Coordinates of C-alpha atoms in Angstrom, one line a residue:
M1 CA -47.9 3.7 -1.1
I2 CA -47.5 7.4 -0.4
N3 CA -49.4 8.8 2.6
R4 CA -51.4 12.0 2.4
V5 CA -48.9 14.1 4.3
Q6 CA -46.1 13.1 1.9
F7 CA -48.3 13.8 -1.0
N8 CA -49.3 17.3 0.2
K9 CA -45.7 18.1 0.9
K10 CA -44.6 17.0 -2.6
V11 CA -47.3 19.3 -4.1
M12 CA -46.1 22.2 -2.1
V13 CA -42.5 21.7 -3.2
L14 CA -43.6 21.3 -6.8
V15 CA -45.5 24.6 -6.6
V16 CA -42.4 26.4 -5.2
I17 CA -40.2 24.9 -7.9
M18 CA -42.6 26.0 -10.7
I19 CA -42.5 29.6 -9.4
L20 CA -38.7 29.3 -9.1
L21 CA -38.5 28.0 -12.7
F22 CA -40.5 30.8 -14.2
S23 CA -38.9 33.5 -12.2
Q24 CA -35.5 32.4 -13.4
L25 CA -36.5 32.1 -17.0
G26 CA -37.7 35.6 -16.9
D27 CA -34.4 36.8 -15.6
A28 CA -32.3 34.9 -18.1
Q29 CA -29.3 36.8 -19.3
K30 CA -26.3 36.3 -21.5
T31 CA -22.6 36.7 -20.7
N32 CA -20.5 39.4 -22.4
N33 CA -19.3 36.9 -25.0
N34 CA -22.9 36.0 -25.8
Q35 CA -22.1 32.3 -25.5
K36 CA -23.3 31.0 -22.2
L37 CA -26.7 31.4 -20.6
V38 CA -26.8 32.4 -16.9
Y39 CA -29.8 31.9 -14.7
P40 CA -29.5 34.1 -11.7
Y41 CA -31.8 33.8 -8.7
H42 CA -34.4 36.5 -8.2
R43 CA -33.3 37.2 -4.7
V44 CA -36.6 38.3 -3.2
L45 CA -39.0 35.8 -4.7
T46 CA -36.7 32.7 -4.9
S47 CA -35.0 33.0 -1.6
G48 CA -38.2 34.1 0.1
L49 CA -40.1 31.0 -1.2
L50 CA -37.5 28.5 -0.3
T51 CA -36.7 30.1 3.1
G52 CA -40.4 30.4 3.9
Y53 CA -41.0 26.8 3.0
Q54 CA -38.0 25.5 5.0
K55 CA -38.7 27.6 8.0
L56 CA -42.5 27.3 8.2
I57 CA -43.7 24.3 6.3
S58 CA -40.8 21.9 6.3
P59 CA -40.4 21.7 10.1
S60 CA -44.0 20.5 10.5
N61 CA -43.4 17.7 8.0
Q62 CA -39.7 17.0 8.9
A63 CA -40.3 13.5 10.1
S64 CA -42.2 12.6 6.9
C65 CA -39.2 13.1 4.6
P66 CA -36.7 10.3 5.1
M67 CA -34.3 11.5 2.5
Y68 CA -31.1 13.6 2.8
P69 CA -31.1 16.3 1.8
T70 CA -34.9 17.0 2.1
D71 CA -36.9 17.8 -1.0
S72 CA -36.5 21.5 -0.7
G73 CA -32.8 21.3 0.0
Y74 CA -32.5 19.0 -3.0
A75 CA -34.4 21.5 -5.2
K76 CA -32.4 24.4 -4.0
E77 CA -29.1 22.7 -4.8
A78 CA -30.4 21.4 -8.2
F79 CA -31.3 25.0 -9.3
K80 CA -27.9 26.3 -8.1
R81 CA -26.0 23.7 -10.2
Y82 CA -28.1 23.3 -13.3
N83 CA -30.2 25.2 -15.8
P84 CA -33.9 25.3 -14.9
A85 CA -34.9 22.6 -17.3
I86 CA -32.5 20.0 -15.9
A87 CA -33.1 21.2 -12.4
L88 CA -36.8 20.7 -12.8
L89 CA -36.3 17.2 -14.2
K90 CA -34.1 16.2 -11.4
T91 CA -36.4 17.6 -8.8
S92 CA -39.5 16.0 -10.3
D93 CA -37.6 12.7 -10.3
R94 CA -36.7 13.2 -6.6
L95 CA -40.3 13.9 -5.7
L96 CA -41.4 10.7 -7.4
R97 CA -38.7 8.7 -5.5
C98 CA -39.0 10.4 -2.1
G99 CA -39.9 7.8 0.5
N100 CA -40.1 5.0 -2.0
D101 CA -37.8 2.0 -2.3
V102 CA -35.6 3.2 0.5
G103 CA -33.8 -0.1 0.5
N104 CA -31.9 1.1 -2.6
Y105 CA -30.2 4.0 -0.7
N106 CA -27.4 4.1 1.7
T107 CA -28.2 5.4 5.2
V108 CA -26.6 8.3 7.1
N109 CA -27.2 9.2 10.7
L110 CA -27.8 12.9 11.2
N111 CA -28.6 14.4 14.6
G112 CA -29.8 11.1 15.8
M113 CA -32.1 10.5 12.8
T114 CA -31.6 7.9 10.2
R115 CA -31.9 9.3 6.7
Y116 CA -31.4 7.9 3.2
A117 CA -28.6 9.6 1.3
D118 CA -29.7 11.0 -2.1
P119 CA -27.5 13.9 -3.1
V120 CA -28.0 15.8 -6.3
D121 CA -24.9 14.3 -7.7
Y122 CA -23.4 10.9 -6.8
S123 CA -19.7 10.0 -6.6
S124 CA -17.9 6.9 -5.4
T125 CA -17.7 7.9 -1.8
E126 CA -21.0 8.6 0.1
E127 CA -19.5 10.4 3.1
K128 CA -17.6 12.8 0.8
I129 CA -20.7 13.6 -1.1
I130 CA -22.7 14.4 2.1
L131 CA -20.1 16.7 3.5
S132 CA -19.4 18.4 0.2
Y133 CA -22.8 20.2 0.3
N134 CA -23.6 23.1 2.6
Y135 CA -27.1 22.7 4.1
K136 CA -26.6 24.9 7.1
D137 CA -30.2 26.1 6.9
E138 CA -31.4 22.5 7.4
F139 CA -28.8 20.8 9.6
N140 CA -26.0 21.7 11.9
M141 CA -23.1 20.6 9.7
D142 CA -20.6 21.0 12.5
R143 CA -22.4 18.2 14.3
V144 CA -22.3 16.1 11.2
K145 CA -18.6 16.6 10.9
N146 CA -18.1 15.9 14.6
Y147 CA -20.1 12.7 14.2
D148 CA -17.9 11.5 11.4
N149 CA -14.7 12.5 13.3
I150 CA -15.8 10.4 16.2
N151 CA -16.6 7.4 14.0
A152 CA -13.2 7.8 12.2
D153 CA -11.4 8.0 15.5
L154 CA -13.1 4.8 16.8
L155 CA -12.4 2.9 13.6
Y156 CA -8.8 4.0 13.6
Q157 CA -8.2 3.1 17.3
F158 CA -9.8 -0.4 16.7
A159 CA -7.6 -1.0 13.6
K160 CA -4.5 0.1 15.5
K161 CA -5.3 -2.3 18.4
L162 CA -5.6 -5.1 15.9
E163 CA -2.3 -4.1 14.4
V164 CA -0.6 -4.0 17.9
D165 CA -2.1 -7.4 18.6
K166 CA -0.5 -8.6 15.3
K167 CA -3.9 -9.5 13.9
Y168 CA -2.7 -8.0 10.6
E169 CA -5.3 -9.3 8.2
R170 CA -8.1 -7.9 10.2
A171 CA -6.3 -4.7 10.8
L172 CA -5.8 -4.3 7.0
I173 CA -9.5 -4.7 6.5
E174 CA -10.4 -2.0 9.1
Y175 CA -7.8 0.4 7.8
E176 CA -9.2 0.0 4.3
R177 CA -12.6 0.6 5.6
L178 CA -11.5 3.8 7.3
L179 CA -10.0 5.0 4.0
S180 CA -13.2 4.2 2.2
Y181 CA -15.7 5.6 4.7
Y182 CA -13.7 8.7 5.7
P183 CA -11.2 9.5 3.0
E184 CA -10.5 13.0 4.2
S185 CA -10.1 12.1 7.9
I186 CA -7.2 13.3 10.0
Y187 CA -6.1 9.7 10.2
R188 CA -5.5 9.2 6.5
A189 CA -1.7 9.7 6.7
N190 CA -1.3 7.3 9.6
T191 CA -3.6 4.8 8.0
L192 CA -1.6 4.7 4.8
K193 CA 1.6 4.3 6.8
S194 CA 0.1 1.5 8.9
I195 CA -1.1 -0.4 5.8
F196 CA 2.4 -0.1 4.3
N197 CA 4.0 -1.2 7.6
I198 CA 1.7 -4.3 7.9
L199 CA 2.5 -5.4 4.3
Y200 CA 6.2 -5.0 5.1
K201 CA 6.0 -6.9 8.3
Q202 CA 4.1 -9.7 6.6
E203 CA 7.0 -9.8 4.1
K204 CA 4.6 -8.9 1.3
Y205 CA 7.3 -6.7 -0.2
I206 CA 6.0 -6.5 -3.7
E207 CA 2.6 -5.3 -2.4
A208 CA 4.3 -2.8 -0.1
I209 CA 6.4 -1.4 -2.9
S210 CA 3.3 -1.1 -5.1
L211 CA 1.4 0.8 -2.4
G212 CA 4.4 3.0 -1.6
K213 CA 4.8 4.0 -5.2
R214 CA 1.1 4.8 -5.5
I215 CA 1.2 7.0 -2.4
L216 CA 4.3 8.9 -3.7
S217 CA 2.7 9.5 -7.1
S218 CA -0.6 10.8 -5.7
K219 CA -1.8 13.8 -3.7
D220 CA -1.2 11.7 -0.6
K221 CA 2.5 12.3 -0.8
K222 CA 1.7 15.7 0.8
L223 CA 0.5 13.8 3.9
V224 CA 3.4 11.4 4.4
N225 CA 7.2 11.6 5.0
I226 CA 8.4 11.1 1.5
T227 CA 12.0 10.4 2.5
E228 CA 10.9 7.7 5.0
F229 CA 8.8 6.0 2.3
D230 CA 11.8 6.2 -0.1
F231 CA 13.9 4.4 2.5
F232 CA 11.4 1.6 3.2
I233 CA 10.6 1.1 -0.5
G234 CA 14.4 0.7 -1.0
A235 CA 14.5 -1.7 2.0
A236 CA 11.7 -3.7 0.4
Y237 CA 13.6 -4.0 -2.8
F238 CA 16.7 -5.0 -0.8
R239 CA 14.7 -7.8 0.9
I240 CA 13.8 -9.3 -2.5
A241 CA 17.4 -9.0 -3.6
N242 CA 16.8 -6.3 -6.3
F243 CA 19.8 -4.4 -5.2
R244 CA 19.9 -2.0 -8.2
L245 CA 16.4 -0.6 -7.6
A246 CA 17.1 -0.6 -3.8
R247 CA 20.1 1.7 -4.4
D248 CA 17.9 4.0 -6.5
Y249 CA 15.7 4.7 -3.5
F250 CA 18.6 4.8 -1.0
N251 CA 20.3 7.4 -3.2
Q252 CA 17.2 9.6 -3.0
V253 CA 17.3 9.4 0.8
E254 CA 21.0 10.2 0.9
V255 CA 20.3 13.3 -1.1
K256 CA 17.2 14.5 0.8
D257 CA 18.0 13.6 4.4
K258 CA 20.7 15.0 6.6
G259 CA 20.1 12.8 9.7
I260 CA 20.0 9.3 10.9
L261 CA 17.8 8.1 8.0
R262 CA 20.5 9.1 5.6
D263 CA 23.1 7.1 7.5
K264 CA 20.9 4.0 7.6
A265 CA 20.5 4.4 3.8
Y266 CA 24.3 4.5 3.5
L267 CA 24.7 1.3 5.5
L268 CA 22.0 -0.6 3.5
D269 CA 23.4 0.9 0.3
G270 CA 26.8 -0.4 1.1
L271 CA 25.5 -3.8 2.2
S272 CA 23.7 -4.1 -1.2
F273 CA 27.1 -3.8 -2.9
A274 CA 28.6 -6.3 -0.5
Q275 CA 25.8 -8.7 -1.4
E276 CA 27.1 -8.5 -5.0
E277 CA 30.7 -8.7 -3.8
K278 CA 31.5 -5.2 -4.9
W279 CA 33.6 -4.7 -1.8
E280 CA 35.2 -1.4 -2.8
E281 CA 31.9 0.3 -3.6
A282 CA 30.5 -1.1 -0.3
K283 CA 33.5 0.4 1.6
L284 CA 33.1 3.8 0.0
K285 CA 29.4 3.9 1.1
F286 CA 30.2 3.0 4.7
E287 CA 32.9 5.6 4.8
K288 CA 30.4 8.4 4.1
I289 CA 29.1 8.2 7.7
N290 CA 30.9 10.8 9.7
S291 CA 32.2 10.6 13.2
T292 CA 29.2 12.5 14.8
S293 CA 26.7 9.9 13.7
K294 CA 25.3 7.4 16.2
L295 CA 26.0 4.8 13.6
Y296 CA 29.7 5.7 13.2
K297 CA 31.1 2.7 15.1
V298 CA 28.9 0.3 13.1
A299 CA 30.0 2.0 9.9
Q300 CA 33.7 1.7 10.9
K301 CA 33.3 -2.0 11.6
S302 CA 31.5 -2.4 8.2
V303 CA 34.4 -0.7 6.5
A304 CA 36.8 -3.3 8.0
L305 CA 34.5 -6.1 7.0
A306 CA 34.3 -4.8 3.4
S307 CA 38.1 -4.7 3.3
E308 CA 38.2 -8.3 4.5
G309 CA 35.6 -9.2 1.9
R310 CA 38.1 -8.6 -0.9
Y311 CA 40.3 -11.4 0.5
L312 CA 37.8 -14.1 1.2
K313 CA 39.2 -17.5 0.3
Y314 CA 36.8 -19.1 -2.1
K315 CA 37.1 -22.6 -3.6
N316 CA 37.6 -23.0 -7.3
P317 CA 34.9 -25.2 -8.8
K318 CA 37.1 -26.2 -11.7
I319 CA 39.9 -27.3 -9.5
A320 CA 37.4 -29.3 -7.4
G321 CA 36.2 -31.0 -10.6
V322 CA 39.7 -32.0 -11.6
L323 CA 40.5 -33.3 -8.1
G324 CA 37.2 -35.3 -8.3
I325 CA 38.9 -37.6 -10.8
V326 CA 40.2 -39.2 -7.7
P327 CA 37.0 -40.2 -5.8
G328 CA 36.5 -38.1 -2.7
L329 CA 39.4 -35.7 -3.3
G330 CA 37.2 -33.0 -4.8
Y331 CA 34.9 -33.1 -1.7
L332 CA 37.9 -33.0 0.6
Y333 CA 39.1 -29.8 -1.2
S334 CA 35.9 -28.1 -0.2
G335 CA 36.2 -29.3 3.4
Y336 CA 33.6 -32.1 3.2
K337 CA 35.7 -34.8 4.9
S338 CA 33.0 -37.3 5.7
T339 CA 31.6 -37.0 2.2
A340 CA 35.0 -37.5 0.7
L341 CA 35.6 -40.7 2.7
S342 CA 32.1 -42.0 1.7
S343 CA 32.8 -41.2 -1.9
L344 CA 36.1 -43.0 -1.8
L345 CA 34.7 -46.1 -0.2
V346 CA 31.6 -46.4 -2.4
N347 CA 33.4 -45.8 -5.6
S348 CA 36.2 -48.2 -4.6
L349 CA 33.6 -50.9 -3.8
F350 CA 31.9 -50.5 -7.2
M351 CA 35.3 -50.8 -8.9
L352 CA 36.3 -53.9 -7.0
S353 CA 32.9 -55.5 -7.5
T354 CA 33.0 -54.9 -11.2
K355 CA 36.5 -56.2 -11.6
Q356 CA 35.6 -59.3 -9.5
A357 CA 32.5 -60.0 -11.6
F358 CA 34.4 -59.9 -14.9
D359 CA 37.3 -62.0 -13.4
N360 CA 34.7 -64.6 -12.6
D361 CA 33.3 -64.5 -16.2
N362 CA 30.0 -63.0 -14.9
E363 CA 29.8 -60.4 -17.6
S364 CA 26.1 -59.6 -16.9
L365 CA 26.7 -58.8 -13.3
G366 CA 29.9 -57.0 -14.1
T367 CA 28.1 -54.8 -16.7
L368 CA 25.3 -54.0 -14.3
V369 CA 27.6 -53.2 -11.4
G370 CA 29.8 -51.2 -13.8
I371 CA 26.9 -49.0 -14.9
F372 CA 26.1 -48.2 -11.4
G373 CA 29.8 -47.6 -10.6
V374 CA 30.1 -45.2 -13.6
S375 CA 27.1 -43.2 -12.4
F376 CA 28.5 -42.9 -8.9
Y377 CA 31.9 -41.9 -10.2
A378 CA 30.4 -39.2 -12.5
G379 CA 28.2 -38.1 -9.6
N380 CA 31.4 -37.7 -7.5
I381 CA 32.9 -35.3 -10.0
Y382 CA 29.7 -33.3 -10.5
G383 CA 29.2 -33.2 -6.8
S384 CA 32.8 -32.0 -6.2
I385 CA 32.1 -29.0 -8.5
E386 CA 28.7 -28.2 -6.9
T387 CA 30.0 -28.6 -3.4
A388 CA 32.7 -26.0 -4.2
K389 CA 30.0 -23.5 -5.3
R390 CA 27.9 -24.3 -2.3
T391 CA 31.0 -23.7 0.0
N392 CA 31.6 -20.4 -1.6
K393 CA 28.0 -19.3 -0.9
K394 CA 28.4 -20.3 2.7
I395 CA 31.7 -18.4 3.0
K396 CA 30.0 -15.3 1.6
K397 CA 26.9 -15.7 3.7
D398 CA 28.9 -16.2 6.9
H399 CA 30.9 -13.0 6.2
L400 CA 27.8 -11.0 5.4
L401 CA 26.2 -12.1 8.7
K402 CA 29.0 -10.2 10.4
F403 CA 27.4 -7.0 9.2
K404 CA 25.2 -6.0 12.1
F405 CA 23.5 -2.6 12.0
Y406 CA 21.3 -2.9 15.1
F407 CA 18.2 -1.2 13.5
G408 CA 15.1 -2.5 11.9
Y409 CA 14.7 -2.5 8.2

């Protein structure tokens, strides 16, 4: 139900709008190219009516209009943005809706009053809509912006505390909320960086890479340190062992940066080559770090390790397989002494048991034991080959662990 005060107000607004409509239609002009109609305001009549209504009538009924902007503000904006016919339709619709079904609107707090947001045009972000209009004659917009800044600040500080406390999932929710509620806040850059860092810390490298790429391909790249993002996207690729793509990003850092970040990129770039046992390429990367860098000593040690990498003594799986013909010898070749002894004993027992069974004319038992014996013998040869491969991985891993850079990535 609409109370009498609301009804009287709607009638007054509608009268103002009708006068506004006819005054504009009377002043309709055409552009020089005779293609587009322009509906200029009649400065005296139009501005006088709206200003008079807002200054004299609206204040007395202010509390009766729960919408934001108020009916007169809505009408004024509608006639600025649209031709009179559309503006009249939109304003008439607004007057019908004003104060009704308020549960269908989002709320906004302005100057201590709760209003229901109903801008002339909607977009996906309510706060952005509200602040995109300039209703200085109705509200103090500086106070509205200050209010939003305070809320954004509180939300950011809360999210940051959650992040510091390592409550990462909750922190992500609050950071996402901040981006949604206050997309243009001064905390946007730090928020994007924090989300990326949390995903990285949680070892969600694919998600971190995806976010980083979206940031660098959007207008947000103006807000962040592009080179820093390139480095950590490269580091994320490094973490998932996609060394080729990691190097693509490290190379960008090496070109753009002239400081410590470039040297870190050189080190990880070189380590990516070392992971692929491309020791000469790794050495060349490490050697790019000059003597004035804080990482020079680390780089020189890495150069030495890369040189040693070329002479790592790997086991030959083929040789191990051939040696495995003699049970246990293939394992012994790879340094698995206990396994070698076990293989020799087990295979010997099966051979002896099989021979004894046949010597006693117990062919069924001899066949059964022989089948098991053959399986163990074949397993001994296969195991010798795989053990050699496993040993080689360990040799490589142990050598790579000697590369210590003393910085987080």
